[in-house]
Amino acid sequence: HQHQVGKKMSIEVQRDGKNLGPMRIEHRFDFNHHSMEESAIPQLLPGDEFVVNCEYDTSSRTEDVEFGEGSQDEMCYSTIMYYPVQAERDIFAYFPASEEAKAAYEAACSNPGSGQFSEVSLCAQSFIEDVPTFLQLDTNMQSFGALDLCNSPMYETMLEPYFPGTCPPCSQNDNCTATDVLSWGQEVLCPRMCAEFGGLTLWPDTSVTEASASQGVWCGGDGITYFAPNIADAEECQAKGDLNVPSLEVQGPAENSAQTLSLGGAGVAVAAVIAFLM
């Protein structure tokens, strides 16, 4: 889906680092004519990735065009119907990894904590002291620590569905200790989050301190995953040979003489169209 200055759109599928080609290409997008077509790739497998490309022509505009819901704004999204149905999810988001988020992850993953947390990473300390900041939640939210969170019945109903695995298993009985939560943050949660954000290692391992992630995706119960897109080029069609097609006679209007077209290869389809139209 695009708006008034959208000109072309395609949806490609990648599998195991290989571009399988387009599910659909809209060579001439028309804002007044939307349609759904059967996919050229009939089956998707776990781990497949979508690459959505949108092209625009803003030469008719005198002001900048922004993304938004208005018809004068622009969009770039696709809708896909699939079978069989999967588990319902109520949150989907795709967004760039901000420089602020990148700097925060690099600092938290690559440095030790301070004071009584000097034996663990800054990431684990942040988890213990300030969960909203740790999970990049609303900055206006009141601060609370992981121990309070993991021993609260609200965790499983309000946070676990969107950030699974944030608390250790003891949270199921609301009997976590400070040691349980701190160990979980340092040994399980922070290594996972740092690795997901562009392959960062967790202090005291400082072998990777610069994140490669540039994009983020939030798929409901799977939480946020950051990654660096690796878009492969589609394979070019390779000629397998040539067809020996005999000359074809295409009869024109009565006042014209017969026209002989010598066609080979891809021209066969064209000849069929010409003969039909004539």
PDB file of C-alpha atoms in Angstrom:
ATOM      1  CA  HIS A   1       0.000   0.000   0.000  1.00  0.00           C
ATOM      2  CA  GLN A   2       1.229   3.461  -0.955  1.00  0.00           C
ATOM      3  CA  HIS A   3      -0.394   6.837  -1.493  1.00  0.00           C
ATOM      4  CA  GLN A   4      -0.473   9.445  -4.243  1.00  0.00           C
ATOM      5  CA  VAL A   5       3.222   9.727  -5.098  1.00  0.00           C
ATOM      6  CA  GLY A   6       3.880   5.984  -4.847  1.00  0.00           C
ATOM      7  CA  LYS A   7       4.999   4.621  -8.232  1.00  0.00           C
ATOM      8  CA  LYS A   8       6.260   1.076  -7.750  1.00  0.00           C
ATOM      9  CA  MET A   9       6.213  -1.581  -5.053  1.00  0.00           C
ATOM     10  CA  SER A  10       7.537  -5.105  -4.654  1.00  0.00           C
ATOM     11  CA  ILE A  11       7.625  -7.816  -1.993  1.00  0.00           C
ATOM     12  CA  GLU A  12      10.567 -10.214  -2.165  1.00  0.00           C
ATOM     13  CA  VAL A  13      11.339 -13.290  -0.091  1.00  0.00           C
ATOM     14  CA  GLN A  14      14.726 -14.248   1.329  1.00  0.00           C
ATOM     15  CA  ARG A  15      15.548 -17.722   2.595  1.00  0.00           C
ATOM     16  CA  ASP A  16      18.863 -18.724   4.138  1.00  0.00           C
ATOM     17  CA  GLY A  17      20.524 -15.604   2.748  1.00  0.00           C
ATOM     18  CA  LYS A  18      19.249 -16.210  -0.781  1.00  0.00           C
ATOM     19  CA  ASN A  19      16.759 -14.012  -2.610  1.00  0.00           C
ATOM     20  CA  LEU A  20      13.969 -16.225  -3.967  1.00  0.00           C
ATOM     21  CA  GLY A  21      12.474 -13.421  -6.023  1.00  0.00           C
ATOM     22  CA  PRO A  22       9.245 -11.451  -5.729  1.00  0.00           C
ATOM     23  CA  MET A  23       5.959 -12.574  -4.256  1.00  0.00           C
ATOM     24  CA  ARG A  24       4.460  -9.694  -6.198  1.00  0.00           C
ATOM     25  CA  ILE A  25       5.615  -6.660  -8.180  1.00  0.00           C
ATOM     26  CA  GLU A  26       3.375  -3.665  -8.805  1.00  0.00           C
ATOM     27  CA  HIS A  27       5.235  -1.957 -11.650  1.00  0.00           C
ATOM     28  CA  ARG A  28       2.783   0.950 -11.896  1.00  0.00           C
ATOM     29  CA  PHE A  29       1.182   1.594  -8.527  1.00  0.00           C
ATOM     30  CA  ASP A  30      -2.212   3.288  -8.786  1.00  0.00           C
ATOM     31  CA  PHE A  31      -3.570   4.919  -5.638  1.00  0.00           C
ATOM     32  CA  ASN A  32      -7.117   4.553  -6.980  1.00  0.00           C
ATOM     33  CA  HIS A  33      -6.822   0.862  -7.801  1.00  0.00           C
ATOM     34  CA  HIS A  34      -5.867  -1.589  -5.076  1.00  0.00           C
ATOM     35  CA  SER A  35      -5.917  -5.318  -5.588  1.00  0.00           C
ATOM     36  CA  MET A  36      -4.806  -8.641  -4.181  1.00  0.00           C
ATOM     37  CA  GLU A  37      -3.132 -11.325  -6.269  1.00  0.00           C
ATOM     38  CA  GLU A  38      -1.965 -14.857  -5.678  1.00  0.00           C
ATOM     39  CA  SER A  39       1.674 -14.986  -4.620  1.00  0.00           C
ATOM     40  CA  ALA A  40       4.289 -16.107  -7.117  1.00  0.00           C
ATOM     41  CA  ILE A  41       5.953 -17.896  -4.167  1.00  0.00           C
ATOM     42  CA  PRO A  42       3.271 -20.264  -2.857  1.00  0.00           C
ATOM     43  CA  GLN A  43       4.885 -21.437   0.386  1.00  0.00           C
ATOM     44  CA  LEU A  44       6.746 -19.685   3.195  1.00  0.00           C
ATOM     45  CA  LEU A  45       8.947 -21.486   5.711  1.00  0.00           C
ATOM     46  CA  PRO A  46      10.009 -20.581   9.265  1.00  0.00           C
ATOM     47  CA  GLY A  47      12.855 -18.086   9.110  1.00  0.00           C
ATOM     48  CA  ASP A  48      11.879 -16.586   5.728  1.00  0.00           C
ATOM     49  CA  GLU A  49      12.257 -12.828   5.489  1.00  0.00           C
ATOM     50  CA  PHE A  50      10.283 -10.228   3.539  1.00  0.00           C
ATOM     51  CA  VAL A  51      11.959  -7.367   1.704  1.00  0.00           C
ATOM     52  CA  VAL A  52       9.444  -4.640   0.816  1.00  0.00           C
ATOM     53  CA  ASN A  53      10.592  -2.015  -1.677  1.00  0.00           C
ATOM     54  CA  CYS A  54       8.679   1.214  -2.389  1.00  0.00           C
ATOM     55  CA  GLU A  55       9.500   3.835  -5.005  1.00  0.00           C
ATOM     56  CA  TYR A  56       8.087   7.356  -5.140  1.00  0.00           C
ATOM     57  CA  ASP A  57       7.994  10.344  -7.481  1.00  0.00           C
ATOM     58  CA  THR A  58       7.669  13.599  -5.528  1.00  0.00           C
ATOM     59  CA  SER A  59       8.540  15.906  -8.441  1.00  0.00           C
ATOM     60  CA  SER A  60       4.969  17.287  -8.418  1.00  0.00           C
ATOM     61  CA  ARG A  61       5.218  18.349  -4.761  1.00  0.00           C
ATOM     62  CA  THR A  62       6.597  21.669  -3.539  1.00  0.00           C
ATOM     63  CA  GLU A  63       6.931  20.561   0.107  1.00  0.00           C
ATOM     64  CA  ASP A  64       8.553  17.598   1.801  1.00  0.00           C
ATOM     65  CA  VAL A  65       6.468  14.419   1.879  1.00  0.00           C
ATOM     66  CA  GLU A  66       6.380  12.567   5.178  1.00  0.00           C
ATOM     67  CA  PHE A  67       5.066   9.166   6.168  1.00  0.00           C
ATOM     68  CA  GLY A  68       1.625   9.324   7.763  1.00  0.00           C
ATOM     69  CA  GLU A  69      -2.016   8.311   7.529  1.00  0.00           C
ATOM     70  CA  GLY A  70      -3.225  11.203   5.365  1.00  0.00           C
ATOM     71  CA  SER A  71      -3.597  10.748   1.624  1.00  0.00           C
ATOM     72  CA  GLN A  72      -1.105  13.570   1.069  1.00  0.00           C
ATOM     73  CA  ASP A  73       1.406  11.688   3.228  1.00  0.00           C
ATOM     74  CA  GLU A  74       2.992   8.415   2.175  1.00  0.00           C
ATOM     75  CA  MET A  75       2.997   4.811   3.247  1.00  0.00           C
ATOM     76  CA  CYS A  76       4.892   1.644   2.441  1.00  0.00           C
ATOM     77  CA  TYR A  77       3.315  -1.530   3.753  1.00  0.00           C
ATOM     78  CA  SER A  78       1.881  -4.759   2.443  1.00  0.00           C
ATOM     79  CA  THR A  79      -0.931  -7.065   3.538  1.00  0.00           C
ATOM     80  CA  ILE A  80      -0.550 -10.811   3.135  1.00  0.00           C
ATOM     81  CA  MET A  81      -3.183 -13.499   3.638  1.00  0.00           C
ATOM     82  CA  TYR A  82      -1.824 -16.889   4.685  1.00  0.00           C
ATOM     83  CA  TYR A  83      -2.907 -20.332   5.820  1.00  0.00           C
ATOM     84  CA  PRO A  84      -2.963 -22.013   8.306  1.00  0.00           C
ATOM     85  CA  VAL A  85      -3.696 -19.438  10.980  1.00  0.00           C
ATOM     86  CA  GLN A  86      -0.988 -18.731  13.561  1.00  0.00           C
ATOM     87  CA  ALA A  87      -1.245 -17.533  17.137  1.00  0.00           C
ATOM     88  CA  GLU A  88      -2.877 -14.120  17.407  1.00  0.00           C
ATOM     89  CA  ARG A  89      -0.516 -11.201  17.972  1.00  0.00           C
ATOM     90  CA  ASP A  90      -1.649  -7.703  18.747  1.00  0.00           C
ATOM     91  CA  ILE A  91       1.562  -5.695  18.303  1.00  0.00           C
ATOM     92  CA  PHE A  92       3.751  -5.451  15.222  1.00  0.00           C
ATOM     93  CA  ALA A  93       6.362  -2.757  14.663  1.00  0.00           C
ATOM     94  CA  TYR A  94       9.381  -2.187  12.433  1.00  0.00           C
ATOM     95  CA  PHE A  95      11.641   0.748  13.197  1.00  0.00           C
ATOM     96  CA  PRO A  96      15.232   1.973  12.814  1.00  0.00           C
ATOM     97  CA  ALA A  97      17.589   1.448  15.731  1.00  0.00           C
ATOM     98  CA  SER A  98      18.245   4.966  16.979  1.00  0.00           C
ATOM     99  CA  GLU A  99      21.719   6.229  17.749  1.00  0.00           C
ATOM    100  CA  GLU A 100      20.569   6.718  21.347  1.00  0.00           C
ATOM    101  CA  ALA A 101      19.530   3.065  21.640  1.00  0.00           C
ATOM    102  CA  LYS A 102      22.762   1.914  20.022  1.00  0.00           C
ATOM    103  CA  ALA A 103      24.890   4.002  22.404  1.00  0.00           C
ATOM    104  CA  ALA A 104      22.890   2.769  25.406  1.00  0.00           C
ATOM    105  CA  TYR A 105      23.302  -0.887  24.443  1.00  0.00           C
ATOM    106  CA  GLU A 106      27.014  -0.518  23.749  1.00  0.00           C
ATOM    107  CA  ALA A 107      27.575   1.156  27.126  1.00  0.00           C
ATOM    108  CA  ALA A 108      25.455  -1.313  29.094  1.00  0.00           C
ATOM    109  CA  CYS A 109      26.904  -4.416  27.456  1.00  0.00           C
ATOM    110  CA  SER A 110      30.575  -3.402  27.388  1.00  0.00           C
ATOM    111  CA  ASN A 111      31.083  -1.882  30.837  1.00  0.00           C
ATOM    112  CA  PRO A 112      31.001  -3.108  34.436  1.00  0.00           C
ATOM    113  CA  GLY A 113      28.474  -1.880  36.939  1.00  0.00           C
ATOM    114  CA  SER A 114      29.344   0.475  39.760  1.00  0.00           C
ATOM    115  CA  GLY A 115      29.350   0.282  43.547  1.00  0.00           C
ATOM    116  CA  GLN A 116      27.914  -2.975  44.839  1.00  0.00           C
ATOM    117  CA  PHE A 117      27.355  -4.105  41.207  1.00  0.00           C
ATOM    118  CA  SER A 118      31.003  -3.835  40.135  1.00  0.00           C
ATOM    119  CA  GLU A 119      31.195  -7.627  39.689  1.00  0.00           C
ATOM    120  CA  VAL A 120      28.467  -7.670  37.039  1.00  0.00           C
ATOM    121  CA  SER A 121      27.793  -5.742  33.870  1.00  0.00           C
ATOM    122  CA  LEU A 122      26.177  -2.326  33.675  1.00  0.00           C
ATOM    123  CA  CYS A 123      23.356  -4.112  31.833  1.00  0.00           C
ATOM    124  CA  ALA A 124      22.608  -6.338  34.831  1.00  0.00           C
ATOM    125  CA  GLN A 125      22.786  -3.342  37.162  1.00  0.00           C
ATOM    126  CA  SER A 126      20.300  -1.432  35.012  1.00  0.00           C
ATOM    127  CA  PHE A 127      17.950  -4.421  35.082  1.00  0.00           C
ATOM    128  CA  ILE A 128      18.097  -4.601  38.872  1.00  0.00           C
ATOM    129  CA  GLU A 129      17.656  -0.868  39.462  1.00  0.00           C
ATOM    130  CA  ASP A 130      15.387   0.512  36.719  1.00  0.00           C
ATOM    131  CA  VAL A 131      13.294  -1.833  34.568  1.00  0.00           C
ATOM    132  CA  PRO A 132      11.489   0.872  32.495  1.00  0.00           C
ATOM    133  CA  THR A 133      14.829   2.323  31.389  1.00  0.00           C
ATOM    134  CA  PHE A 134      16.273  -1.149  30.847  1.00  0.00           C
ATOM    135  CA  LEU A 135      13.395  -2.156  28.551  1.00  0.00           C
ATOM    136  CA  GLN A 136      13.173   1.293  26.922  1.00  0.00           C
ATOM    137  CA  LEU A 137       9.601   1.782  28.069  1.00  0.00           C
ATOM    138  CA  ASP A 138       7.769   5.081  28.502  1.00  0.00           C
ATOM    139  CA  THR A 139      10.227   7.588  30.008  1.00  0.00           C
ATOM    140  CA  ASN A 140       7.397   9.017  32.127  1.00  0.00           C
ATOM    141  CA  MET A 141       6.795   5.656  33.803  1.00  0.00           C
ATOM    142  CA  GLN A 142       7.619   5.446  37.490  1.00  0.00           C
ATOM    143  CA  SER A 143      10.897   3.637  38.097  1.00  0.00           C
ATOM    144  CA  PHE A 144      10.876   0.158  39.640  1.00  0.00           C
ATOM    145  CA  GLY A 145      13.469  -2.579  39.997  1.00  0.00           C
ATOM    146  CA  ALA A 146      13.566  -6.137  38.719  1.00  0.00           C
ATOM    147  CA  LEU A 147      13.042  -7.667  42.174  1.00  0.00           C
ATOM    148  CA  ASP A 148       9.740  -5.843  42.600  1.00  0.00           C
ATOM    149  CA  LEU A 149       8.735  -6.708  39.052  1.00  0.00           C
ATOM    150  CA  CYS A 150       9.518 -10.404  39.209  1.00  0.00           C
ATOM    151  CA  ASN A 151       7.673 -10.864  42.520  1.00  0.00           C
ATOM    152  CA  SER A 152       4.580  -9.072  41.313  1.00  0.00           C
ATOM    153  CA  PRO A 153       1.535 -10.906  39.881  1.00  0.00           C
ATOM    154  CA  MET A 154       1.288  -8.075  37.367  1.00  0.00           C
ATOM    155  CA  TYR A 155       4.420  -9.312  35.583  1.00  0.00           C
ATOM    156  CA  GLU A 156       2.794 -12.302  33.901  1.00  0.00           C
ATOM    157  CA  THR A 157      -0.278 -10.366  32.795  1.00  0.00           C
ATOM    158  CA  MET A 158       1.218  -7.001  31.786  1.00  0.00           C
ATOM    159  CA  LEU A 159       4.852  -7.507  30.780  1.00  0.00           C
ATOM    160  CA  GLU A 160       5.568 -11.156  30.084  1.00  0.00           C
ATOM    161  CA  PRO A 161       3.370 -11.262  26.934  1.00  0.00           C
ATOM    162  CA  TYR A 162       5.442  -8.482  25.338  1.00  0.00           C
ATOM    163  CA  PHE A 163       8.874  -9.126  26.857  1.00  0.00           C
ATOM    164  CA  PRO A 164       9.027 -12.886  27.385  1.00  0.00           C
ATOM    165  CA  GLY A 165      11.772 -14.256  29.587  1.00  0.00           C
ATOM    166  CA  THR A 166      12.447 -10.976  31.381  1.00  0.00           C
ATOM    167  CA  CYS A 167      12.190 -12.633  34.815  1.00  0.00           C
ATOM    168  CA  PRO A 168      13.575 -15.987  36.009  1.00  0.00           C
ATOM    169  CA  PRO A 169      11.299 -19.001  36.612  1.00  0.00           C
ATOM    170  CA  CYS A 170      10.960 -18.142  40.304  1.00  0.00           C
ATOM    171  CA  SER A 171       8.653 -15.301  39.218  1.00  0.00           C
ATOM    172  CA  GLN A 172       5.931 -17.886  38.658  1.00  0.00           C
ATOM    173  CA  ASN A 173       5.689 -18.281  42.452  1.00  0.00           C
ATOM    174  CA  ASP A 174       6.589 -14.662  43.281  1.00  0.00           C
ATOM    175  CA  ASN A 175       9.472 -15.823  45.468  1.00  0.00           C
ATOM    176  CA  CYS A 176      12.581 -14.520  43.669  1.00  0.00           C
ATOM    177  CA  THR A 177      15.530 -13.299  45.729  1.00  0.00           C
ATOM    178  CA  ALA A 178      17.856 -10.444  44.811  1.00  0.00           C
ATOM    179  CA  THR A 179      20.532 -13.045  43.982  1.00  0.00           C
ATOM    180  CA  ASP A 180      18.126 -14.909  41.675  1.00  0.00           C
ATOM    181  CA  VAL A 181      17.255 -11.780  39.735  1.00  0.00           C
ATOM    182  CA  LEU A 182      20.822 -10.457  39.520  1.00  0.00           C
ATOM    183  CA  SER A 183      22.159 -13.820  38.318  1.00  0.00           C
ATOM    184  CA  TRP A 184      19.373 -14.052  35.737  1.00  0.00           C
ATOM    185  CA  GLY A 185      20.208 -10.612  34.417  1.00  0.00           C
ATOM    186  CA  GLN A 186      23.941 -11.294  34.145  1.00  0.00           C
ATOM    187  CA  GLU A 187      23.867 -14.901  32.955  1.00  0.00           C
ATOM    188  CA  VAL A 188      20.696 -15.143  30.847  1.00  0.00           C
ATOM    189  CA  LEU A 189      18.861 -11.929  30.031  1.00  0.00           C
ATOM    190  CA  CYS A 190      21.717  -9.513  29.287  1.00  0.00           C
ATOM    191  CA  PRO A 191      23.788 -11.934  27.160  1.00  0.00           C
ATOM    192  CA  ARG A 192      20.705 -12.598  25.055  1.00  0.00           C
ATOM    193  CA  MET A 193      19.766  -8.940  24.649  1.00  0.00           C
ATOM    194  CA  CYS A 194      23.325  -7.836  23.868  1.00  0.00           C
ATOM    195  CA  ALA A 195      23.752 -10.592  21.282  1.00  0.00           C
ATOM    196  CA  GLU A 196      20.453  -9.656  19.646  1.00  0.00           C
ATOM    197  CA  PHE A 197      21.521  -6.024  19.363  1.00  0.00           C
ATOM    198  CA  GLY A 198      24.104  -6.428  16.634  1.00  0.00           C
ATOM    199  CA  GLY A 199      26.118  -9.252  18.198  1.00  0.00           C
ATOM    200  CA  LEU A 200      27.453  -7.387  21.248  1.00  0.00           C
ATOM    201  CA  THR A 201      29.229  -9.426  23.891  1.00  0.00           C
ATOM    202  CA  LEU A 202      28.555  -8.902  27.601  1.00  0.00           C
ATOM    203  CA  TRP A 203      31.148  -7.628  30.050  1.00  0.00           C
ATOM    204  CA  PRO A 204      33.580  -9.018  31.124  1.00  0.00           C
ATOM    205  CA  ASP A 205      33.769 -10.310  27.552  1.00  0.00           C
ATOM    206  CA  THR A 206      34.600  -7.178  25.552  1.00  0.00           C
ATOM    207  CA  SER A 207      35.438  -8.829  22.234  1.00  0.00           C
ATOM    208  CA  VAL A 208      32.537  -7.071  20.464  1.00  0.00           C
ATOM    209  CA  THR A 209      31.758  -3.560  21.732  1.00  0.00           C
ATOM    210  CA  GLU A 210      30.312  -1.945  18.585  1.00  0.00           C
ATOM    211  CA  ALA A 211      26.792  -2.933  17.551  1.00  0.00           C
ATOM    212  CA  SER A 212      25.998  -3.698  13.923  1.00  0.00           C
ATOM    213  CA  ALA A 213      22.203  -3.521  14.364  1.00  0.00           C
ATOM    214  CA  SER A 214      20.442  -0.818  12.397  1.00  0.00           C
ATOM    215  CA  GLN A 215      16.809  -2.000  12.465  1.00  0.00           C
ATOM    216  CA  GLY A 216      14.388  -3.298  15.053  1.00  0.00           C
ATOM    217  CA  VAL A 217      11.246  -5.391  14.882  1.00  0.00           C
ATOM    218  CA  TRP A 218       8.648  -6.012  17.581  1.00  0.00           C
ATOM    219  CA  CYS A 219       6.343  -8.992  17.044  1.00  0.00           C
ATOM    220  CA  GLY A 220       4.077  -9.118  20.068  1.00  0.00           C
ATOM    221  CA  GLY A 221       5.009 -12.003  22.334  1.00  0.00           C
ATOM    222  CA  ASP A 222       8.448 -12.437  20.795  1.00  0.00           C
ATOM    223  CA  GLY A 223       9.654  -9.093  22.147  1.00  0.00           C
ATOM    224  CA  ILE A 224      12.004  -6.708  20.315  1.00  0.00           C
ATOM    225  CA  THR A 225      14.706  -8.046  18.030  1.00  0.00           C
ATOM    226  CA  TYR A 226      17.394  -5.778  16.582  1.00  0.00           C
ATOM    227  CA  PHE A 227      19.315  -6.776  13.492  1.00  0.00           C
ATOM    228  CA  ALA A 228      21.390  -5.604  10.539  1.00  0.00           C
ATOM    229  CA  PRO A 229      19.529  -6.295   7.260  1.00  0.00           C
ATOM    230  CA  ASN A 230      21.423  -8.396   4.777  1.00  0.00           C
ATOM    231  CA  ILE A 231      19.505  -8.012   1.530  1.00  0.00           C
ATOM    232  CA  ALA A 232      20.608 -10.379  -1.205  1.00  0.00           C
ATOM    233  CA  ASP A 233      20.211  -9.606  -4.890  1.00  0.00           C
ATOM    234  CA  ALA A 234      17.763 -11.687  -6.857  1.00  0.00           C
ATOM    235  CA  GLU A 235      19.329 -14.145  -9.243  1.00  0.00           C
ATOM    236  CA  GLU A 236      19.344 -13.116 -12.864  1.00  0.00           C
ATOM    237  CA  CYS A 237      17.566 -15.314 -15.368  1.00  0.00           C
ATOM    238  CA  GLN A 238      20.014 -17.426 -17.325  1.00  0.00           C
ATOM    239  CA  ALA A 239      19.341 -18.431 -20.929  1.00  0.00           C
ATOM    240  CA  LYS A 240      19.061 -22.193 -21.300  1.00  0.00           C
ATOM    241  CA  GLY A 241      19.321 -22.138 -25.093  1.00  0.00           C
ATOM    242  CA  ASP A 242      17.297 -20.979 -28.090  1.00  0.00           C
ATOM    243  CA  LEU A 243      14.129 -22.289 -29.645  1.00  0.00           C
ATOM    244  CA  ASN A 244      14.059 -23.175 -33.309  1.00  0.00           C
ATOM    245  CA  VAL A 245      10.747 -21.575 -34.185  1.00  0.00           C
ATOM    246  CA  PRO A 246       9.560 -21.681 -37.800  1.00  0.00           C
ATOM    247  CA  SER A 247       8.443 -18.512 -39.544  1.00  0.00           C
ATOM    248  CA  LEU A 248       4.874 -17.529 -38.840  1.00  0.00           C
ATOM    249  CA  GLU A 249       2.469 -15.781 -41.151  1.00  0.00           C
ATOM    250  CA  VAL A 250       0.266 -13.192 -39.485  1.00  0.00           C
ATOM    251  CA  GLN A 251      -2.640 -12.062 -41.621  1.00  0.00           C
ATOM    252  CA  GLY A 252      -3.254  -8.318 -41.491  1.00  0.00           C
ATOM    253  CA  PRO A 253      -6.343  -6.380 -42.622  1.00  0.00           C
ATOM    254  CA  ALA A 254      -7.784  -7.321 -46.001  1.00  0.00           C
ATOM    255  CA  GLU A 255      -6.181  -4.367 -47.801  1.00  0.00           C
ATOM    256  CA  ASN A 256      -2.729  -5.319 -46.556  1.00  0.00           C
ATOM    257  CA  SER A 257      -0.605  -8.181 -47.737  1.00  0.00           C
ATOM    258  CA  ALA A 258       0.355 -10.959 -45.404  1.00  0.00           C
ATOM    259  CA  GLN A 259       3.202 -10.128 -43.016  1.00  0.00           C
ATOM    260  CA  THR A 260       5.797 -12.743 -42.210  1.00  0.00           C
ATOM    261  CA  LEU A 261       7.497 -12.530 -38.806  1.00  0.00           C
ATOM    262  CA  SER A 262      10.517 -14.639 -38.006  1.00  0.00           C
ATOM    263  CA  LEU A 263      10.437 -15.035 -34.247  1.00  0.00           C
ATOM    264  CA  GLY A 264      12.649 -16.959 -31.885  1.00  0.00           C
ATOM    265  CA  GLY A 265      12.964 -17.463 -28.153  1.00  0.00           C
ATOM    266  CA  ALA A 266      10.820 -15.070 -26.123  1.00  0.00           C
ATOM    267  CA  GLY A 267       9.210 -13.724 -29.280  1.00  0.00           C
ATOM    268  CA  VAL A 268       6.884 -16.706 -29.413  1.00  0.00           C
ATOM    269  CA  ALA A 269       4.644 -15.250 -26.730  1.00  0.00           C
ATOM    270  CA  VAL A 270       4.600 -11.919 -28.538  1.00  0.00           C
ATOM    271  CA  ALA A 271       3.609 -13.610 -31.793  1.00  0.00           C
ATOM    272  CA  ALA A 272       0.711 -15.295 -30.085  1.00  0.00           C
ATOM    273  CA  VAL A 273      -0.513 -11.971 -28.738  1.00  0.00           C
ATOM    274  CA  ILE A 274      -0.128 -10.245 -32.118  1.00  0.00           C
ATOM    275  CA  ALA A 275      -1.968 -13.041 -33.941  1.00  0.00           C
ATOM    276  CA  PHE A 276      -4.790 -12.904 -31.411  1.00  0.00           C
ATOM    277  CA  LEU A 277      -5.154  -9.135 -31.665  1.00  0.00           C
ATOM    278  CA  MET A 278      -5.063  -9.127 -35.444  1.00  0.00           C
TER     279      MET A 278
END
